[in-house]
mmCIF file of C-alpha atoms (C1' of nucleotides) in Angstrom:
data_model
loop_
_atom_site.group_PDB
_atom_site.id
_atom_site.type_symbol
_atom_site.label_atom_id
_atom_site.label_comp_id
_atom_site.label_asym_id
_atom_site.label_seq_id
_atom_site.Cartn_x
_atom_site.Cartn_y
_atom_site.Cartn_z
ATOM 1 C CA UNK A 200 161.526 124.503 67.085
ATOM 2 C CA UNK A 201 160.213 121.498 65.228
ATOM 3 C CA UNK A 202 161.558 118.323 66.752
ATOM 4 C CA UNK A 203 162.058 114.983 65.037
ATOM 5 C CA UNK A 204 159.038 113.708 66.928
ATOM 6 C CA UNK A 205 156.805 116.523 65.724
ATOM 7 C CA UNK A 206 158.040 115.966 62.220
ATOM 8 C CA UNK A 207 157.210 112.238 62.183
ATOM 9 C CA UNK A 208 153.734 112.903 63.529
ATOM 10 C CA UNK A 209 153.042 115.647 60.974
ATOM 11 C CA UNK A 210 154.332 113.531 58.089
ATOM 12 C CA UNK A 211 151.773 110.922 59.086
ATOM 13 C CA UNK A 212 149.032 113.537 59.386
ATOM 14 C CA UNK A 213 148.542 112.962 63.074
ATOM 15 C CA UNK A 214 147.695 115.659 65.567
ATOM 16 C CA UNK A 215 150.699 116.489 67.697
ATOM 17 C CA UNK A 216 149.625 115.704 71.234
ATOM 18 C CA UNK A 217 151.492 115.279 74.487
ATOM 19 C CA UNK A 218 150.943 111.540 74.707
ATOM 20 C CA UNK A 219 151.981 110.864 71.147
ATOM 21 C CA UNK A 220 155.110 112.932 71.527
ATOM 22 C CA UNK A 221 156.021 111.206 74.767
ATOM 23 C CA UNK A 222 155.457 107.685 73.497
ATOM 24 C CA UNK A 223 157.103 108.235 70.133
ATOM 25 C CA UNK A 224 160.059 109.726 71.927
ATOM 26 C CA UNK A 225 160.393 106.558 73.987
ATOM 27 C CA UNK A 226 160.808 104.552 70.814
ATOM 28 C CA UNK A 227 163.345 106.999 69.383
ATOM 29 C CA UNK A 228 165.504 107.051 72.477
ATOM 30 C CA UNK A 229 165.310 103.381 73.433
ATOM 31 C CA UNK A 230 167.195 100.651 71.699
ATOM 32 C CA UNK A 231 165.159 97.532 71.125
ATOM 33 C CA UNK A 232 161.489 96.848 71.260
ATOM 34 C CA UNK A 233 159.047 97.878 73.938
ATOM 35 C CA UNK A 234 156.263 95.823 75.452
ATOM 36 C CA UNK A 235 153.013 97.500 76.247
ATOM 37 C CA UNK A 236 153.880 97.197 79.916
ATOM 38 C CA UNK A 237 157.185 99.022 79.467
ATOM 39 C CA UNK A 238 155.462 101.890 77.773
ATOM 40 C CA UNK A 239 152.737 102.092 80.351
ATOM 41 C CA UNK A 240 155.320 102.116 83.109
ATOM 42 C CA UNK A 241 157.443 104.792 81.474
ATOM 43 C CA UNK A 242 154.698 107.008 80.141
ATOM 44 C CA UNK A 243 151.703 105.746 82.054
ATOM 45 C CA UNK A 244 152.221 107.887 85.098
ATOM 46 C CA UNK A 245 151.110 110.795 82.997
ATOM 47 C CA UNK A 246 148.678 109.086 80.664
ATOM 48 C CA UNK A 247 145.746 106.759 80.890
ATOM 49 C CA UNK A 248 146.086 103.067 79.987
ATOM 50 C CA UNK A 249 143.556 103.545 77.268
ATOM 51 C CA UNK A 250 145.532 106.375 75.719
ATOM 52 C CA UNK A 251 148.603 104.164 75.514
ATOM 53 C CA UNK A 252 146.615 101.415 73.808
ATOM 54 C CA UNK A 253 145.090 103.817 71.335
ATOM 55 C CA UNK A 254 148.344 105.598 70.610
ATOM 56 C CA UNK A 255 150.171 102.348 69.896
ATOM 57 C CA UNK A 256 147.337 101.203 67.656
ATOM 58 C CA UNK A 257 147.475 104.480 65.759
ATOM 59 C CA UNK A 258 151.239 104.180 65.274
ATOM 60 C CA UNK A 259 150.883 100.620 63.993
ATOM 61 C CA UNK A 260 148.130 101.661 61.587
ATOM 62 C CA UNK A 261 150.281 104.486 60.248
ATOM 63 C CA UNK A 262 153.316 102.271 59.810
ATOM 64 C CA UNK A 263 155.422 104.112 62.373
ATOM 65 C CA UNK A 264 155.931 101.032 64.530
ATOM 66 C CA UNK A 265 155.442 97.306 63.996
ATOM 67 C CA UNK A 266 154.531 94.465 66.298
ATOM 68 C CA UNK A 267 156.837 91.592 67.120
ATOM 69 C CA UNK A 268 155.496 88.144 67.942
ATOM 70 C CA UNK A 269 157.005 86.480 70.965
ATOM 71 C CA UNK A 270 156.819 82.942 72.211
ATOM 72 C CA UNK A 271 155.538 83.985 75.598
ATOM 73 C CA UNK A 272 152.495 85.542 74.060
ATOM 74 C CA UNK A 273 153.262 89.145 74.843
ATOM 75 C CA UNK A 274 153.260 91.733 72.091
ATOM 76 C CA UNK A 275 156.203 94.021 71.625
ATOM 77 C CA UNK A 276 156.551 97.076 69.424
ATOM 78 C CA UNK A 277 159.483 98.561 67.572
ATOM 79 C CA UNK A 278 160.078 101.441 65.180
ATOM 80 C CA UNK A 279 159.747 100.687 61.510
ATOM 81 C CA UNK A 280 163.030 101.596 59.901
ATOM 82 C CA UNK A 281 162.290 101.312 56.250
ATOM 83 C CA UNK A 282 159.492 101.653 53.791
ATOM 84 C CA UNK A 283 156.420 101.036 55.882
ATOM 85 C CA UNK A 284 153.461 103.181 55.155
ATOM 86 C CA UNK A 285 149.828 103.339 56.134
ATOM 87 C CA UNK A 286 148.254 99.897 55.946
ATOM 88 C CA UNK A 287 151.390 98.157 54.736
ATOM 89 C CA UNK A 288 154.297 96.899 56.714
ATOM 90 C CA UNK A 289 157.427 95.701 54.972
ATOM 91 C CA UNK A 290 159.575 94.268 57.667
ATOM 92 C CA UNK A 291 161.841 91.667 56.253
ATOM 93 C CA UNK A 292 164.203 91.340 59.177
ATOM 94 C CA UNK A 293 164.394 88.838 61.979
ATOM 95 C CA UNK A 294 163.836 89.505 65.652
ATOM 96 C CA UNK A 295 166.118 88.560 68.487
ATOM 97 C CA UNK A 296 165.198 88.039 72.116
ATOM 98 C CA UNK A 297 168.002 88.032 74.648
ATOM 99 C CA UNK A 298 167.416 85.418 77.301
ATOM 100 C CA UNK A 299 169.742 87.254 79.665
ATOM 101 C CA UNK A 300 168.592 90.875 79.619
ATOM 102 C CA UNK A 301 165.186 90.148 78.129
ATOM 103 C CA UNK A 302 165.413 92.830 75.472
ATOM 104 C CA UNK A 303 163.959 92.331 72.034
ATOM 105 C CA UNK A 304 165.888 93.643 69.059
ATOM 106 C CA UNK A 305 165.225 94.067 65.369
ATOM 107 C CA UNK A 306 168.211 92.694 63.490
ATOM 108 C CA UNK A 307 167.765 94.904 60.474
ATOM 109 C CA UNK A 308 170.759 93.451 58.695
ATOM 110 C CA UNK A 309 169.668 89.845 58.972
ATOM 111 C CA UNK A 310 167.067 89.089 56.364
ATOM 112 C CA UNK A 311 164.554 86.288 56.711
ATOM 113 C CA UNK A 312 165.980 83.050 55.285
ATOM 114 C CA UNK A 313 164.351 81.187 52.441
ATOM 115 C CA UNK A 314 162.387 78.186 53.700
ATOM 116 C CA UNK A 315 161.778 75.188 51.445
ATOM 117 C CA UNK A 316 158.196 74.141 51.979
ATOM 118 C CA UNK A 317 156.735 70.745 51.051
ATOM 119 C CA UNK A 318 155.054 70.393 47.652
ATOM 120 C CA UNK A 319 151.743 72.211 47.494
ATOM 121 C CA UNK A 320 152.504 74.818 50.110
ATOM 122 C CA UNK A 321 152.769 78.452 49.112
ATOM 123 C CA UNK A 322 154.547 80.895 51.398
ATOM 124 C CA UNK A 323 153.442 84.489 51.673
ATOM 125 C CA UNK A 324 155.147 85.627 54.850
ATOM 126 C CA UNK A 325 157.793 84.292 57.207
ATOM 127 C CA UNK A 326 158.404 85.294 60.802
ATOM 128 C CA UNK A 327 161.674 84.374 62.468
ATOM 129 C CA UNK A 328 162.372 84.878 66.147
ATOM 130 C CA UNK A 329 165.768 83.875 67.503
ATOM 131 C CA UNK A 330 166.474 83.549 71.194
ATOM 132 C CA UNK A 331 169.940 83.683 72.657
ATOM 133 C CA UNK A 332 172.531 86.049 74.121
ATOM 134 C CA UNK A 333 172.824 89.532 72.692
ATOM 135 C CA UNK A 334 175.979 91.474 71.948
ATOM 136 C CA UNK A 335 175.767 93.479 75.166
ATOM 137 C CA UNK A 336 175.285 90.438 77.402
ATOM 138 C CA UNK A 337 177.869 88.068 75.911
ATOM 139 C CA UNK A 338 180.280 89.545 78.584
ATOM 140 C CA UNK B 293 141.243 46.776 75.529
ATOM 141 C CA UNK B 294 144.001 49.308 76.058
ATOM 142 C CA UNK B 295 143.676 52.100 73.545
ATOM 143 C CA UNK B 296 146.484 54.267 72.206
ATOM 144 C CA UNK B 297 145.200 57.074 74.366
ATOM 145 C CA UNK B 298 145.313 55.023 77.556
ATOM 146 C CA UNK B 299 148.785 53.896 76.638
ATOM 147 C CA UNK B 300 150.155 57.398 76.161
ATOM 148 C CA UNK B 301 148.687 58.536 79.468
ATOM 149 C CA UNK B 302 150.071 55.528 81.349
ATOM 150 C CA UNK B 303 153.514 55.934 79.787
ATOM 151 C CA UNK B 304 153.575 59.455 81.185
ATOM 152 C CA UNK B 305 152.344 58.262 84.576
ATOM 153 C CA UNK B 306 149.117 60.189 84.374
ATOM 154 C CA UNK B 307 145.820 58.971 85.748
ATOM 155 C CA UNK B 308 143.509 57.916 82.955
ATOM 156 C CA UNK B 309 140.513 60.204 83.300
ATOM 157 C CA UNK B 310 137.616 61.038 81.030
ATOM 158 C CA UNK B 311 138.776 64.542 80.224
ATOM 159 C CA UNK B 312 142.345 63.538 79.485
ATOM 160 C CA UNK B 313 141.205 60.732 77.225
ATOM 161 C CA UNK B 314 138.818 63.009 75.365
ATOM 162 C CA UNK B 315 141.287 65.861 74.865
ATOM 163 C CA UNK B 316 144.212 63.636 73.944
ATOM 164 C CA UNK B 317 141.976 61.887 71.471
ATOM 165 C CA UNK B 318 141.208 65.215 69.817
ATOM 166 C CA UNK B 319 144.901 65.725 69.147
ATOM 167 C CA UNK B 320 145.318 62.194 67.797
ATOM 168 C CA UNK B 321 142.377 62.412 65.408
ATOM 169 C CA UNK B 322 142.830 65.994 64.225
ATOM 170 C CA UNK B 323 145.440 67.094 61.786
ATOM 171 C CA UNK B 324 147.122 70.312 62.684
ATOM 172 C CA UNK B 325 147.280 72.315 65.841
ATOM 173 C CA UNK B 326 144.430 73.212 68.121
ATOM 174 C CA UNK B 327 143.795 76.516 69.812
ATOM 175 C CA UNK B 328 142.453 76.500 73.305
ATOM 176 C CA UNK B 329 139.140 77.706 71.957
ATOM 177 C CA UNK B 330 138.874 74.777 69.529
ATOM 178 C CA UNK B 331 139.414 72.345 72.343
ATOM 179 C CA UNK B 332 136.937 74.032 74.615
ATOM 180 C CA UNK B 333 134.346 74.003 71.856
ATOM 181 C CA UNK B 334 134.916 70.357 70.979
ATOM 182 C CA UNK B 335 135.357 68.976 74.452
ATOM 183 C CA UNK B 336 134.014 71.778 76.589
ATOM 184 C CA UNK B 337 130.397 70.754 76.431
ATOM 185 C CA UNK B 338 131.323 67.985 78.770
ATOM 186 C CA UNK B 339 134.141 69.541 80.728
ATOM 187 C CA UNK B 340 134.803 72.687 82.654
ATOM 188 C CA UNK B 341 136.982 75.445 81.170
ATOM 189 C CA UNK B 342 139.362 75.066 84.054
ATOM 190 C CA UNK B 343 139.776 71.362 83.379
ATOM 191 C CA UNK B 344 140.741 72.091 79.787
ATOM 192 C CA UNK B 345 143.355 74.600 80.903
ATOM 193 C CA UNK B 346 144.761 72.236 83.479
ATOM 194 C CA UNK B 347 144.792 69.262 81.140
ATOM 195 C CA UNK B 348 146.631 71.185 78.422
ATOM 196 C CA UNK B 349 149.159 72.440 80.943
ATOM 197 C CA UNK B 350 149.706 68.892 82.183
ATOM 198 C CA UNK B 351 150.260 67.623 78.637
ATOM 199 C CA UNK B 352 152.745 70.407 77.901
ATOM 200 C CA UNK B 353 154.622 69.675 81.121
ATOM 201 C CA UNK B 354 154.826 65.982 80.253
ATOM 202 C CA UNK B 355 156.023 66.661 76.724
ATOM 203 C CA UNK B 356 152.948 65.179 75.080
ATOM 204 C CA UNK B 357 152.073 68.387 73.275
ATOM 205 C CA UNK B 358 153.934 71.625 72.534
ATOM 206 C CA UNK B 359 152.838 75.210 72.129
ATOM 207 C CA UNK B 360 153.101 77.120 68.884
ATOM 208 C CA UNK B 361 153.625 80.881 68.850
ATOM 209 C CA UNK B 362 151.413 82.815 66.494
ATOM 210 C CA UNK B 363 151.580 86.367 65.287
ATOM 211 C CA UNK B 364 148.054 87.124 66.417
ATOM 212 C CA UNK B 365 148.975 86.326 69.959
ATOM 213 C CA UNK B 366 146.873 83.230 70.400
ATOM 214 C CA UNK B 367 148.465 80.031 71.634
ATOM 215 C CA UNK B 368 148.036 76.801 69.729
ATOM 216 C CA UNK B 369 148.949 73.284 70.730
ATOM 217 C CA UNK B 370 150.126 70.296 68.726
ATOM 218 C CA UNK B 371 151.303 66.775 69.469
ATOM 219 C CA UNK B 372 155.003 66.277 69.970
ATOM 220 C CA UNK B 373 156.177 63.746 67.435
ATOM 221 C CA UNK B 374 159.675 63.010 68.491
ATOM 222 C CA UNK B 375 161.901 62.930 71.474
ATOM 223 C CA UNK B 376 160.145 65.243 73.865
ATOM 224 C CA UNK B 377 160.074 64.191 77.449
ATOM 225 C CA UNK B 378 159.128 65.711 80.750
ATOM 226 C CA UNK B 379 160.598 69.179 81.085
ATOM 227 C CA UNK B 380 162.311 69.182 77.706
ATOM 228 C CA UNK B 381 160.869 69.896 74.315
ATOM 229 C CA UNK B 382 162.896 69.203 71.216
ATOM 230 C CA UNK B 383 160.871 70.590 68.377
ATOM 231 C CA UNK B 384 163.124 71.536 65.557
ATOM 232 C CA UNK B 385 160.493 71.932 62.877
ATOM 233 C CA UNK B 386 158.795 75.003 61.489
ATOM 234 C CA UNK B 387 155.130 75.890 61.794
ATOM 235 C CA UNK B 388 152.795 76.837 58.995
ATOM 236 C CA UNK B 389 149.609 78.883 59.254
ATOM 237 C CA UNK B 390 147.198 78.730 56.328
ATOM 238 C CA UNK B 391 145.703 82.150 55.669
ATOM 239 C CA UNK B 392 142.791 80.521 53.866
ATOM 240 C CA UNK B 393 141.534 77.791 56.196
ATOM 241 C CA UNK B 394 143.255 79.139 59.283
ATOM 242 C CA UNK B 395 144.748 75.833 60.311
ATOM 243 C CA UNK B 396 148.150 75.595 61.885
ATOM 244 C CA UNK B 397 150.414 72.728 60.903
ATOM 245 C CA UNK B 398 153.699 71.339 62.104
ATOM 246 C CA UNK B 399 155.915 70.801 59.070
ATOM 247 C CA UNK B 400 157.947 68.017 60.628
ATOM 248 C CA UNK B 401 160.070 67.551 57.535
ATOM 249 C CA UNK B 402 161.143 71.166 57.266
ATOM 250 C CA UNK B 403 163.869 71.896 59.745
ATOM 251 C CA UNK B 404 164.616 75.339 61.050
ATOM 252 C CA UNK B 405 167.117 77.111 58.779
ATOM 253 C CA UNK B 406 170.468 78.347 60.000
ATOM 254 C CA UNK B 407 170.417 82.083 60.624
ATOM 255 C CA UNK B 408 173.609 84.123 60.415
ATOM 256 C CA UNK B 409 173.562 86.520 63.339
ATOM 257 C CA UNK B 410 175.690 89.656 63.630
ATOM 258 C CA UNK B 411 179.004 89.402 65.498
ATOM 259 C CA UNK B 412 178.545 88.983 69.231
ATOM 260 C CA UNK B 413 175.145 87.355 69.116
ATOM 261 C CA UNK B 414 174.752 83.760 70.237
ATOM 262 C CA UNK B 415 171.705 81.799 69.143
ATOM 263 C CA UNK B 416 170.155 79.189 71.396
ATOM 264 C CA UNK B 417 166.738 78.677 69.829
ATOM 265 C CA UNK B 418 164.991 79.699 66.624
ATOM 266 C CA UNK B 419 161.264 79.849 65.980
ATOM 267 C CA UNK B 420 159.991 80.016 62.414
ATOM 268 C CA UNK B 421 156.371 80.599 61.497
ATOM 269 C CA UNK B 422 155.429 80.693 57.831
ATOM 270 C CA UNK B 423 152.082 82.003 56.624
ATOM 271 C CA UNK B 424 150.621 81.102 53.261
ATOM 272 C CA UNK B 425 148.357 78.643 51.491
ATOM 273 C CA UNK B 426 148.394 75.025 52.620
ATOM 274 C CA UNK B 427 148.332 71.939 50.461
ATOM 275 C CA UNK B 428 144.607 71.396 50.946
ATOM 276 C CA UNK B 429 143.637 74.961 50.076
ATOM 277 C CA UNK B 430 145.849 75.544 47.051
ATOM 278 C CA UNK B 431 142.827 74.251 45.013
ATOM 279 C "C1'" DT C 29 135.253 43.045 95.110
ATOM 280 C "C1'" DA C 30 135.336 46.326 98.965
ATOM 281 C "C1'" DT C 31 137.834 49.931 101.214
ATOM 282 C "C1'" DT C 32 140.924 53.520 101.594
ATOM 283 C "C1'" DC C 33 143.591 57.185 99.749
ATOM 284 C "C1'" DC C 34 145.017 60.744 96.715
ATOM 285 C "C1'" DG C 35 144.821 63.166 92.563
ATOM 286 C "C1'" DG C 36 141.726 65.425 89.442
ATOM 287 C "C1'" DC C 37 137.407 67.882 88.672
ATOM 288 C "C1'" DG C 38 133.844 71.477 88.925
ATOM 289 C "C1'" DC C 39 132.394 75.552 90.906
ATOM 290 C "C1'" DA C 40 132.838 80.224 92.240
ATOM 291 C "C1'" DA C 41 135.401 84.012 92.651
ATOM 292 C "C1'" DC C 42 139.229 86.635 91.292
ATOM 293 C "C1'" DT C 43 142.938 89.082 88.355
ATOM 294 C "C1'" DG C 44 144.673 91.499 84.490
ATOM 295 C "C1'" DA C 45 144.682 92.654 79.558
ATOM 296 C "C1'" DG C 46 142.300 94.834 76.271
ATOM 297 C "C1'" DT C 47 137.910 97.312 74.471
ATOM 298 C "C1'" DT C 48 133.980 100.627 74.073
ATOM 299 C "C1'" DG C 49 130.906 104.776 74.781
ATOM 300 C "C1'" DC C 50 130.666 109.193 76.086
ATOM 301 C "C1'" DA C 51 131.572 113.755 77.910
ATOM 302 C "C1'" DA C 52 135.366 116.948 78.562
ATOM 303 C "C1'" DA C 53 139.667 118.795 76.983
ATOM 304 C "C1'" DA C 54 143.078 119.709 73.591
ATOM 305 C "C1'" DT C 55 144.340 120.484 68.852
ATOM 306 C "C1'" DA C 56 143.699 122.065 64.168
ATOM 307 C "C1'" DT C 57 141.444 125.221 60.902
ATOM 308 C "C1'" DA C 58 139.650 129.432 59.294
ATOM 309 C "C1'" DT D 284 139.874 134.326 68.395
ATOM 310 C "C1'" DA D 285 135.909 131.358 67.334
ATOM 311 C "C1'" DT D 286 134.524 127.034 65.548
ATOM 312 C "C1'" DA D 287 135.026 122.341 64.138
ATOM 313 C "C1'" DT D 288 137.362 118.168 64.746
ATOM 314 C "C1'" DT D 289 140.243 115.018 67.079
ATOM 315 C "C1'" DT D 290 141.959 113.037 71.172
ATOM 316 C "C1'" DT D 291 141.847 112.093 75.986
ATOM 317 C "C1'" DG D 292 140.254 110.263 80.516
ATOM 318 C "C1'" DC D 293 136.937 107.946 83.018
ATOM 319 C "C1'" DA D 294 133.909 104.245 83.967
ATOM 320 C "C1'" DA D 295 132.186 100.182 82.824
ATOM 321 C "C1'" DC D 296 132.519 96.146 80.406
ATOM 322 C "C1'" DT D 297 134.245 91.590 78.149
ATOM 323 C "C1'" DC D 298 137.157 87.854 77.866
ATOM 324 C "C1'" DA D 299 141.215 84.810 78.872
ATOM 325 C "C1'" DG D 300 143.439 82.701 82.309
ATOM 326 C "C1'" DT D 301 144.229 81.575 87.434
ATOM 327 C "C1'" DT D 302 143.389 80.065 92.276
ATOM 328 C "C1'" DG D 303 141.210 77.853 96.421
ATOM 329 C "C1'" DC D 304 138.438 74.479 98.041
ATOM 330 C "C1'" DG D 305 135.086 70.774 98.735
ATOM 331 C "C1'" DC D 306 133.711 66.725 96.468
ATOM 332 C "C1'" DC D 307 134.045 62.894 93.325
ATOM 333 C "C1'" DG D 308 136.298 59.295 90.701
ATOM 334 C "C1'" DG D 309 140.480 56.575 89.573
ATOM 335 C "C1'" DA D 310 144.242 53.817 91.598
ATOM 336 C "C1'" DA D 311 146.208 50.885 94.904
ATOM 337 C "C1'" DT D 312 145.934 47.528 98.440
ATOM 338 C "C1'" DA D 313 143.979 43.847 100.770
#
DNA sequence: TATTCCGGCGCAACTGAGTTGCAAAATATA
DNA sequence: TATATTTTGCAACTCAGTTGCGCCGGAATA
């Protein structure tokens, strides 16, 4: 039986290995973004730190996941939903960090707002991170 | 003669020391934000790494400077222009990173745009980082 | 100005994240 | 199955940032 995980890996011409399956599965089953630490904790009992680093890097390179900047200087990763492919990410959505539960979410439906820059400035990319209370925590 | 630097330090009830004067002066004379590395390079010949770290932390705590998140996971610091005081930063402007010269600027005149969140999400803080070509580099 | 006191500094040592080289193991290919 | 290629795990390393502590310099008082 070919699982969704196997399929994604094959489509990206990656060898199907235990660690890749495990880590990719984490992203498919979890809502929200994962920090490196989360992944290491959840998959790291079985795999080496280095393998986790390399696997994440591979996934980013292939456009399977994308990184999310955070104010506290920790990198988080989330699945790319749309048309990302090798070497090119096209994430035009904003990211939301819940200050209550700490989870990071891609708000796919909220596109990045237009920003009016001063004269002489040319914009090529805009990152928006909103902090607040998420839908699950608003009680 | 009481310099601007001395004045700022005194107003924040900080001892006026060589390292604080030197580092604060860097911020006052430079345009744009400084990464820790920049500061260490420019002031570090005279001062210990640890002193630079501690001085920056002190300035952030006092509301003299603020940190700027960057996508590449390096922290940058810039002077607080307006009503920041101990324990509370009120920076409502966006940040701009020039992909040509690498400098990071606070665009004080560009306020953070309103973002429409999905139902159930409450926003408390929004960070916007725009990448592109700055006024000096547009040639 | 001299003296005392306390905060700030430099040093050394440590922690933790992330990286690299290489041999062994797992996967793909024929 | 045999061979070639890719990936993994281990060990060792680098680099950013932190902590403890003794000493020095700035601030306060006389």
